[in-house]
Structures are given as C-alpha cells and as structure tokens.
Short mmCIF file of C-alpha atoms and ligand atoms in Angstrom, two decimals:
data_model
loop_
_atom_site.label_atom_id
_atom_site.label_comp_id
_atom_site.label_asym_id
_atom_site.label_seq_id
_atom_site.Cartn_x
_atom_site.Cartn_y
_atom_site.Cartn_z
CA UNK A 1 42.46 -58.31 6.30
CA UNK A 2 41.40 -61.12 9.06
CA UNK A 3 42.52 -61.27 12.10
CA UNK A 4 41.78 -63.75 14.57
CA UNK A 5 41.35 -61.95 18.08
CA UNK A 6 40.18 -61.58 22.11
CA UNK A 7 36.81 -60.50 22.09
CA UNK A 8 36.16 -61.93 25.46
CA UNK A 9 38.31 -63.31 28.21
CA UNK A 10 37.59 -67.36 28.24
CA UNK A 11 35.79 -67.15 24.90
CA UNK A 12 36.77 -69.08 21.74
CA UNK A 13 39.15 -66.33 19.36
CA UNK A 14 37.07 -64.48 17.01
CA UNK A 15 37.54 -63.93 13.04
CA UNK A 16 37.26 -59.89 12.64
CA UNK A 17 37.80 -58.16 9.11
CA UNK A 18 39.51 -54.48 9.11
CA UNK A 19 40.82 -52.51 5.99
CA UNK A 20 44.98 -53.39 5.64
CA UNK A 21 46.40 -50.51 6.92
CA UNK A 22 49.10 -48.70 5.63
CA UNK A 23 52.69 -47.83 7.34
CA UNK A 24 53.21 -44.37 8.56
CA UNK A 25 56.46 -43.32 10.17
CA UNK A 26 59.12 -46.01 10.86
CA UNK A 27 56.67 -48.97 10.94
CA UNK A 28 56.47 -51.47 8.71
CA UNK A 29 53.80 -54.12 7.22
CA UNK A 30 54.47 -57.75 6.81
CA UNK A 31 52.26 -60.21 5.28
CA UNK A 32 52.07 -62.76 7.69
CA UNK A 33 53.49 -66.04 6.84
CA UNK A 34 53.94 -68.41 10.03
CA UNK A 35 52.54 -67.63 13.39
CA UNK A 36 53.48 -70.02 15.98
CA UNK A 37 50.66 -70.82 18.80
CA UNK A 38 52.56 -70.35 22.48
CA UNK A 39 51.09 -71.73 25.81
CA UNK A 40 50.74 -68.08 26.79
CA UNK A 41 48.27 -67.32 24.41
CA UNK A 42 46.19 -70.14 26.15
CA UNK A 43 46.57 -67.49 28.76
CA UNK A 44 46.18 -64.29 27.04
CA UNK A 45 42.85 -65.82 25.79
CA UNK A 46 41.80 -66.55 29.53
CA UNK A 47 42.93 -62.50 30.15
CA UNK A 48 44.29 -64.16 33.36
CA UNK A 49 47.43 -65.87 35.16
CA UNK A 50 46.95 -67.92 38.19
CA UNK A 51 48.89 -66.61 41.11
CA UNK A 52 47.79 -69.42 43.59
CA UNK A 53 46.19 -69.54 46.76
CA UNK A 54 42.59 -68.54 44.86
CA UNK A 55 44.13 -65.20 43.44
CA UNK A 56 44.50 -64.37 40.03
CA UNK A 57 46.52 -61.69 38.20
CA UNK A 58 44.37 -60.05 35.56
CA UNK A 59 45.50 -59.10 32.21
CA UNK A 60 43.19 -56.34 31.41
CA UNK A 61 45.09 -54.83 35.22
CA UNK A 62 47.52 -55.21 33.18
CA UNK A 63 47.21 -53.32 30.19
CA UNK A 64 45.63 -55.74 27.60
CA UNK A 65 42.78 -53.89 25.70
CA UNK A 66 40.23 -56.00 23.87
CA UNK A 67 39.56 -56.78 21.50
CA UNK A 68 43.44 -57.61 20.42
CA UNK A 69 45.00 -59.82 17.89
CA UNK A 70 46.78 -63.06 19.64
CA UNK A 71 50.33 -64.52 17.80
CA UNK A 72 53.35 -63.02 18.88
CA UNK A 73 55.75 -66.00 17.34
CA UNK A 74 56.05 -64.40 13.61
CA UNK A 75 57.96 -64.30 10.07
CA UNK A 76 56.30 -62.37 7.79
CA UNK A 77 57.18 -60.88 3.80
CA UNK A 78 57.32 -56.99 3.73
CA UNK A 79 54.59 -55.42 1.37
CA UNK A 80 55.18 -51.59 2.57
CA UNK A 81 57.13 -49.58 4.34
CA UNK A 82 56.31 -45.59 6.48
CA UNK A 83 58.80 -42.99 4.98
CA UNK A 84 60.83 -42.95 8.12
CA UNK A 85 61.80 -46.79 7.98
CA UNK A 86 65.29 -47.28 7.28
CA UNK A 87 67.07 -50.58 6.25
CA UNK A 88 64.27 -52.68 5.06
CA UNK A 89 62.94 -53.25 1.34
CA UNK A 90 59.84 -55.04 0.31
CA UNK A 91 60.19 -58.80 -0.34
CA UNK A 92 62.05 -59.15 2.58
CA UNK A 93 61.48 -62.06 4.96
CA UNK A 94 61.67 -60.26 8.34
CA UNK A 95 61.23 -62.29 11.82
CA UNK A 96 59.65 -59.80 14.30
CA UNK A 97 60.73 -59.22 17.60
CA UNK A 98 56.95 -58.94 19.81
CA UNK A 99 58.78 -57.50 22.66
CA UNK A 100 58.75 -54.26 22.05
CA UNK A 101 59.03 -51.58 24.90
CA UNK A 102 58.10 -48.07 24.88
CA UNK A 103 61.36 -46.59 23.77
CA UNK A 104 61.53 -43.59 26.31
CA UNK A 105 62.21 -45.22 30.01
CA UNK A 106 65.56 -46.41 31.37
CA UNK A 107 65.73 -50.57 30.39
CA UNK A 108 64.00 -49.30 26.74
CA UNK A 109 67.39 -46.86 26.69
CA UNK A 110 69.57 -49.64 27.68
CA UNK A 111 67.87 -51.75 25.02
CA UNK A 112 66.20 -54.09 27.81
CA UNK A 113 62.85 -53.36 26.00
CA UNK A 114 61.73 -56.96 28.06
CA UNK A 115 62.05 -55.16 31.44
CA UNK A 116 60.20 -52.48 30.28
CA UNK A 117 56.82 -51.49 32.44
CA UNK A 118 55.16 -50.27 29.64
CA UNK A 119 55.51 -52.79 26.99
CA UNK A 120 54.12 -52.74 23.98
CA UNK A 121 54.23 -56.49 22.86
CA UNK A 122 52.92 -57.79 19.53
CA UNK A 123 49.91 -60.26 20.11
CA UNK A 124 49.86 -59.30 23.60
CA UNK A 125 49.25 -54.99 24.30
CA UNK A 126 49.34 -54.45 20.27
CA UNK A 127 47.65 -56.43 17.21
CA UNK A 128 49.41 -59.64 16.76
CA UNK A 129 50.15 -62.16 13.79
CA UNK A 130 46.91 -64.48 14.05
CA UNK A 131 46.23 -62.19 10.66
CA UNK A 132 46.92 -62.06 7.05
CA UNK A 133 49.03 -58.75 8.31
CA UNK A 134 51.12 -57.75 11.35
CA UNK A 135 52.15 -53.74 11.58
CA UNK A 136 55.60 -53.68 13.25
CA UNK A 137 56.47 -49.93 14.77
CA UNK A 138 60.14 -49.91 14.07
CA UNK A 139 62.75 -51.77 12.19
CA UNK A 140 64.98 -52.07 15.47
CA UNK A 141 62.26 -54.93 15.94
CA UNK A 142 62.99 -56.97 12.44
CA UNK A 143 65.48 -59.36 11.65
CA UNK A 144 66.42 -61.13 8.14
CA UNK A 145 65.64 -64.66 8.30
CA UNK A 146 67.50 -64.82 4.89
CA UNK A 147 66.39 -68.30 3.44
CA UNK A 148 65.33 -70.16 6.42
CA UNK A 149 61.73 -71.25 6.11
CA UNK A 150 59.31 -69.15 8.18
CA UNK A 151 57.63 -71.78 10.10
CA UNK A 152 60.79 -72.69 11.54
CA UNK A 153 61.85 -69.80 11.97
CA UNK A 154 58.74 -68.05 13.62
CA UNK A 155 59.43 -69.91 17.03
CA UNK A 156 62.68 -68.21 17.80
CA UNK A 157 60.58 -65.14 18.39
CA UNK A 158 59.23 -66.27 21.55
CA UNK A 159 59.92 -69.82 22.47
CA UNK A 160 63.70 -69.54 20.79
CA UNK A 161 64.63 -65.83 22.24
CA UNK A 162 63.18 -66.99 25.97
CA UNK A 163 65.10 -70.10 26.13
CA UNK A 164 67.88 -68.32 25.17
CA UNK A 165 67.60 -65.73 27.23
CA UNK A 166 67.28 -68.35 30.07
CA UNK A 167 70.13 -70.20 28.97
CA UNK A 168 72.01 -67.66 29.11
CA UNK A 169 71.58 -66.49 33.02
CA UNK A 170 73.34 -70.24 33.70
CA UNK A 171 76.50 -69.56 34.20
CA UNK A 172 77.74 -72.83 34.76
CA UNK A 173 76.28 -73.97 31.00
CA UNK A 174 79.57 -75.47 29.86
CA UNK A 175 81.20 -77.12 32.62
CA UNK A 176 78.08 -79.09 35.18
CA UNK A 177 74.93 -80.32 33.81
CA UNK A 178 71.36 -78.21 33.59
CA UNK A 179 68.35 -79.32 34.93
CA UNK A 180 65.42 -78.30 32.22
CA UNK A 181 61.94 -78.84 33.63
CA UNK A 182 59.06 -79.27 30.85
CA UNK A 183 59.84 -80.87 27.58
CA UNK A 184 57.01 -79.25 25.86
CA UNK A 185 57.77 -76.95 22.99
CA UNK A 186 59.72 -74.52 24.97
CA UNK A 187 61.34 -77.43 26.30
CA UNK A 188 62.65 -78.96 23.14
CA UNK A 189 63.60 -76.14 22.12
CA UNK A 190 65.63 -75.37 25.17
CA UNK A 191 67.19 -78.48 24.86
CA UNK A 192 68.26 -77.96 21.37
CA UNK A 193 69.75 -74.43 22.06
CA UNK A 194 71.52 -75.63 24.70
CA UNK A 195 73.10 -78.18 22.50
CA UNK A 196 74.19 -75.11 20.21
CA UNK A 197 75.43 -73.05 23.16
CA UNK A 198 77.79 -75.95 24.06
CA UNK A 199 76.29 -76.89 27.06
CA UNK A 200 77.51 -79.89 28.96
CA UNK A 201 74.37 -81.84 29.15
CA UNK A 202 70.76 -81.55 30.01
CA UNK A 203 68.75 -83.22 32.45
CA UNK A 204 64.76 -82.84 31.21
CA UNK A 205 61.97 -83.64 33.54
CA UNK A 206 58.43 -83.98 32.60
CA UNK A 207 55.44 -85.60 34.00
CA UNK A 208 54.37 -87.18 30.77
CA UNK A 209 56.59 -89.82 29.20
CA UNK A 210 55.41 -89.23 25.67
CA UNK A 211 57.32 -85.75 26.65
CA UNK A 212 59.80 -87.64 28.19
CA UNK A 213 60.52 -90.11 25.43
CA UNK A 214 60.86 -86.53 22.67
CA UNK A 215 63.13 -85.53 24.94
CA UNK A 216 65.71 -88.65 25.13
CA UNK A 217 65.24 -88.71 21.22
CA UNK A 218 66.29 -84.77 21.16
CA UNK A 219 69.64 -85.65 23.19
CA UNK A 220 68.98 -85.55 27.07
CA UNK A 221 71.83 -86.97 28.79
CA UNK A 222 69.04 -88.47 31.41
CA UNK A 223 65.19 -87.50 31.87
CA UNK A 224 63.55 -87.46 35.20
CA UNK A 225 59.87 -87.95 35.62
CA UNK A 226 58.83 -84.77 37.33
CA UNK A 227 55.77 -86.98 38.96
CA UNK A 228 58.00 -89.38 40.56
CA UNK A 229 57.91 -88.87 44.66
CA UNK A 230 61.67 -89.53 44.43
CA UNK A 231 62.23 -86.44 41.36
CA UNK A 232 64.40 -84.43 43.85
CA UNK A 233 66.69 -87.24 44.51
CA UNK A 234 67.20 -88.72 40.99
CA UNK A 235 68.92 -85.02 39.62
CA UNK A 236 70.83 -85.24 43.31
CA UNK A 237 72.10 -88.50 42.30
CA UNK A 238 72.54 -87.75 38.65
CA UNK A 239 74.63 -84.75 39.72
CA UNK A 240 76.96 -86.13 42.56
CA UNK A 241 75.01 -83.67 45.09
CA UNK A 242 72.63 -81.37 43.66
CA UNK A 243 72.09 -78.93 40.49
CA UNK A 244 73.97 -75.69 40.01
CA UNK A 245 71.18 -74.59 37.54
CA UNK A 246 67.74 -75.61 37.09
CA UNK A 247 65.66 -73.72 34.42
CA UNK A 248 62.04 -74.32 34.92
CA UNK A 249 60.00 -74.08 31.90
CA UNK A 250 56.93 -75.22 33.43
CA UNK A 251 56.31 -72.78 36.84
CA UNK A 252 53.99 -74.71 38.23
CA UNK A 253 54.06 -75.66 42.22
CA UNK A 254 54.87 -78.66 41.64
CA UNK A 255 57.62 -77.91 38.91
CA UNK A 256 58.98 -74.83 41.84
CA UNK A 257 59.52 -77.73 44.33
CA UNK A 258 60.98 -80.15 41.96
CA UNK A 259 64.04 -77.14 40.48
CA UNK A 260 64.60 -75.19 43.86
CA UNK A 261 64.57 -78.40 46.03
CA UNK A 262 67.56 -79.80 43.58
CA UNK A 263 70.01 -77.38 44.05
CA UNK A 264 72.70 -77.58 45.22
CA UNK A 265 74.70 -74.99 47.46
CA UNK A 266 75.31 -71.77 45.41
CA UNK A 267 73.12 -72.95 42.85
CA UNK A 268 70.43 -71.19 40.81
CA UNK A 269 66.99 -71.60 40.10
CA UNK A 270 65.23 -70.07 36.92
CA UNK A 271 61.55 -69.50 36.52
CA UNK A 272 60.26 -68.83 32.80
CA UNK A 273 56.92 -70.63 32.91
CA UNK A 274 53.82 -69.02 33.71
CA UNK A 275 51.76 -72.27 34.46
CA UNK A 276 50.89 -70.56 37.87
CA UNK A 277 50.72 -70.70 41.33
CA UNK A 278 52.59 -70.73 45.11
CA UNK A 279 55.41 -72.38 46.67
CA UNK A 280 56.86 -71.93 50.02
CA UNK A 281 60.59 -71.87 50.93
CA UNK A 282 62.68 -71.66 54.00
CA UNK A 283 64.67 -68.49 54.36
CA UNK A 284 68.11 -69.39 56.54
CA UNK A 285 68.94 -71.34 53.51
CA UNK A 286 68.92 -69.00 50.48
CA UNK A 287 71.57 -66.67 52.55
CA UNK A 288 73.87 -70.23 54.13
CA UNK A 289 73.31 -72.01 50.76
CA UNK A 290 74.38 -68.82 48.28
CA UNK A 291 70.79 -69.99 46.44
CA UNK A 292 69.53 -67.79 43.50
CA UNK A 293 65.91 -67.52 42.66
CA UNK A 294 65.34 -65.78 39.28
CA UNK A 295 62.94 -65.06 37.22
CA UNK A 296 63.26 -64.56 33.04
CA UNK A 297 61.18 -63.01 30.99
CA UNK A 298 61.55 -63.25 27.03
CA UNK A 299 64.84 -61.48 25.73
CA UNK A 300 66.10 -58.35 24.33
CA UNK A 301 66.19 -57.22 21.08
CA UNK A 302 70.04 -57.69 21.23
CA UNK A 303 69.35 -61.20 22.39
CA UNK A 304 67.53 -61.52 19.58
CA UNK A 305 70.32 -60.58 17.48
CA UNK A 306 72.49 -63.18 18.88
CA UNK A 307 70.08 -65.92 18.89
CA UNK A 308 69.58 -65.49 14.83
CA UNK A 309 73.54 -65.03 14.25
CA UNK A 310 73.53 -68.36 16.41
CA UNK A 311 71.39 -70.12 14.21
CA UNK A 312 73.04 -68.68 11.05
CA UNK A 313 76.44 -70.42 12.54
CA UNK A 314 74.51 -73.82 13.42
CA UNK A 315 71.70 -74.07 11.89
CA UNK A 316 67.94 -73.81 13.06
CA UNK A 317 67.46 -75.76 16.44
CA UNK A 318 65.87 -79.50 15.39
CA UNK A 319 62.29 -78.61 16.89
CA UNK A 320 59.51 -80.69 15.71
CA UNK A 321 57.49 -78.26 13.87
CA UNK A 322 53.33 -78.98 12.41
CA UNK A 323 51.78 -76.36 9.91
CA UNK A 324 48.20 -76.02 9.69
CA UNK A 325 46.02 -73.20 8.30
CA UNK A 326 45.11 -69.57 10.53
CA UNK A 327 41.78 -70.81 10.29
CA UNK A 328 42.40 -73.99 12.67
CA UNK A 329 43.43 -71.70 15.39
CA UNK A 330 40.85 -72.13 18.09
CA UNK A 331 41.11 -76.08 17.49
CA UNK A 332 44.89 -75.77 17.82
CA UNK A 333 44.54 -73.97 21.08
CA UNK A 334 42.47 -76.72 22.45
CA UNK A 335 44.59 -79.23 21.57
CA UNK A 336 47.52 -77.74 23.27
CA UNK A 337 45.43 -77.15 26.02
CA UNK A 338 45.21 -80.37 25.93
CA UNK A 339 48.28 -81.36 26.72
CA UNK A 340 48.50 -83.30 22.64
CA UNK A 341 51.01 -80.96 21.43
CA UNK A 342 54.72 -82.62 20.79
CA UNK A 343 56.79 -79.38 19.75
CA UNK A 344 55.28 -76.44 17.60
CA UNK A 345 52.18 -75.89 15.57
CA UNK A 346 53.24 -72.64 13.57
CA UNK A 347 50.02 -71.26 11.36
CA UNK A 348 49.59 -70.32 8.16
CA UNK A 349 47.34 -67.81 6.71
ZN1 LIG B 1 55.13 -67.12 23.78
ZN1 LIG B 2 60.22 -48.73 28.23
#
C-alpha cells in the first residue's frame, strides 16, 4: 500500500510503500476512499503550532512520531476484519472517528476520548488516511455512512464533528444570533450545521471577501469583514449590544480580539482554531461581565453519533466539496496554504 507521510517537519509529504497489513484483535481495515485535507495538517506537516510571542509548541513534545501518515477526515470500504471486531461486515462504508483516546484513563471511561492526554488520533499520533488503507483499532470508532457519498461525507470526521461540537457549547443557539469567525471550510461548514441545529442566525466574519461573499451565498444573516478597524462595533450594532456567543474558527490574534471584544455581558467566547498566537485581556471584567473563555477541541465519539443521526434527519450539510486524486496531495496543501481553498478538497486514492 502507499501512504503519503511526515518524513520531516517543514518538508513536502512523502510517498512510502509498506505491505497492507492485516487486522488483529478488534481493529479493522478500510480501503480508503475520501480523505479530506484539514488546515491542521498544514500544521502537522510543520510538526509545530505557533504559540506567539516567538514560542512555538512542538509536535514531536507532543507525541507525534515520524514518520506518520497525515488525513484524519476519512470514509473508507471494509476489506477485513481482527476476530475480536464485532458489528461490522466487509463492504461496509464506515466513516472513522480519528479521535481516538487510549481507552483506560478517566475522560476515555466517560467516552470523552477528545480530552484524553494520551490520544491516539488517526493521521495525527497513528497512520492516517493519505493511503490506499487506514487500520482503525476498534469499531466504537466507525460509523455507517449508509449511501451518502464518501467525499461528502469524509468532512464530518473532523471539520463536521468540531463544529458541532462547538456549536453545541452555545447555549443561546436558538434564541440570539452567533458570531462565526472564518468562513473557510470549517466555517461553511459551521454555518451549515448551525442551520440544521436550528440556530437563529449567524453572523460570519472573514478578512477575505471571496470568503465573505461564500458565506452570504451559504445563508449568513450579515457578514462582517474581520479586517475592518470598526469589526467590533458592526456585531455590537448588529446585535443591539454585543454577542452572547462568538465561535472563533480562525484563533488567530487578530480573530481573539475581534470574538472576545464583541461580547456582550455574560457572553461566551469559543476558540477552535489553531492559527496561533497571543492576546491580552483585562481581568476585572471576565468576573463583573460573567465572560466565558473556552476552548473546543474536536468531539466525542458520542458526538459523533449525533452529528451522523443529524445528517441522516437533514441531510448532509451543503459544503462545497472538490475531489482530486491522493497523488495531488502536496499541491493541495499548498494551495490551501495559500489561502485558494473555497470549502473542501477531499482526496481520492
Ligand atoms: Zn482537521
Ligand atoms: Zn484516555
């Protein structure tokens, strides 16, 4: 099999052949068939996030052992199954859940495998589906995507299940607007799962009106331009006083300023992207203002669970999808390095 993987930190992926290996156990082998290309694998492949101020939070710290296969976005076909696997049959179209914990420590037991400090993640600790193969450990981790095409499907794994999951820490979803920052493809597809969560209405902001424009076509009430010196005051006005939740996609300083500084009193803030780096806030006011800062990281397996029964009930979430061969997957990278990405690019091998 090929696999497409980290050799070194910075370096363009590289094409490795290994014999397919077989299932033993509970874990099962899918032959790939979509792998959707993240922004975090832009910074898996760097083996770094940056933390601001000149420091840097290093993946290989972390855990990350090269060389490792990248893609943790995948649908694949089971072609075998370990003796201990229960519930799955071969010909199967399975989704896999990448975030997978160790199984043995107290949020694993509660089935908060995402909080886990010793995860296990597919295309991030473990091999991942930039391959004609993907070996998942368990079954708990696979869910039947039934007839939905895979290259639709594939996002919900990462982009779909973290939205979600964000989505779902706003308790105010259905009744006062939500502030989404970044209408990239975690964006858009934030924006459409809010729709199917029956959220009131979404306020996007983006620094880049071709982002801004796929936005107002995918049913923003109003879109902000994050750039603007006057950001802050557009959602205030927008909102009659301030947000009660702003989910910020992005996590950029800039992006940090624009969500926390639009709040407004008891109103939450939630960080999910990892574009990296600092931002400064006043203390008196968290306490006298009832702010929340948050942070959200993927979903559960359980989220997971709902997510797919979600789109069973409402169909997949209108995100503009491009397929284009495993083989195209350093170019692919670039481009959405570059910014040129509208939506997903979801490989095929
Ligand atoms: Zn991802
Ligand atoms: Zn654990």
């Amino acid at each position: 099999m090929r696999m497409f993987q980290v050799c070194v930190c910075g370096q363009p992926l590289q094409c490795n052949e290994q014999p397919t290996p077989t299932p033993k156990g509970g874990e099962v082998l899918l032959k790939v068939l979509a792998a959707g290309v993240c922004h975090s694998d832009l910074h898996l492949a760097d083996g770094y996030f940056d933390l601001g101020g000149g420091k840097k939070l290093s993946l290989t710290d972390r855990g990350m052992k090269l060389p490792v296969t990248l893609g943790h976005e995948n649908v694949g076909e089971v072609v075998a199954v370990g003796p201990e696997a229960k519930g799955v049959k071969v010909g199967e179209r399975m989704l896999a859940d990448p975030w997978i914990g160790c199984g043995t420590c107290g949020p694993c037991q509660r089935g908060e495998d995402n909080l886990c400090r010793a995860m296990r993640s597919l295309g991030v600790f473990s091999n991942g589906g930039y391959a004609d193969y993907i070996m998942v450990p368990d079954t708990r981790y696979l869910f039947d995507i039934g007839n939905l095409p895979p290259e639709r499907a594939a996002p919900l794994a990462c982009s779909g299940v973290t939205t979600y999951g964000a989505l779902k820490k706003v308790p105010t979803l259905k009744t006062e607007p939500t502030v989404i920052i970044g209408a990239g493809g975690l964006g858009l597809m934030c924006l459409a799962l809010h729709k199917m969560m029956g959220g009131h209405s979404a306020i996007v902001v983006d620094i880049d009106p071709v982002k801004r424009a796929a936005a107002r076509e995918a049913g923003a009430a109003h879109i902000v331009d994050g750039a603007a010196p006057d950001a802050v005051q557009q959602i205030v006005n927008i909102t009659n006083g301030g947000a009660w939740a702003a989910i910020d996609l992005v996590g950029s300083s800039q992006s940090a300023r624009v969500g926390y500084d639009s709040l407004i009193k008891g109103g939450k803030y939630i960080m999910v992207g990892l574009y990296g780096g600092d931002f400064t806030v006043s203390l008196p006011p968290i306490p006298m203002r009832a702010l929340t800062i948050q942070g959200s990281y993927v979903g559960s397996p359980s989220e997971m669970g709902e997510l797919l029964d979600l789109v069973r009930r409402t169909g997949l979430p209108p995100v503009p999808v491009a397929t284009r061969p495993l083989d195209d997957v350093n170019a692919v990278m670039d481009e959405l390095r570059a910014g040129k990405v509208i939506g997903r690019v979801v490989l095929q091998p």
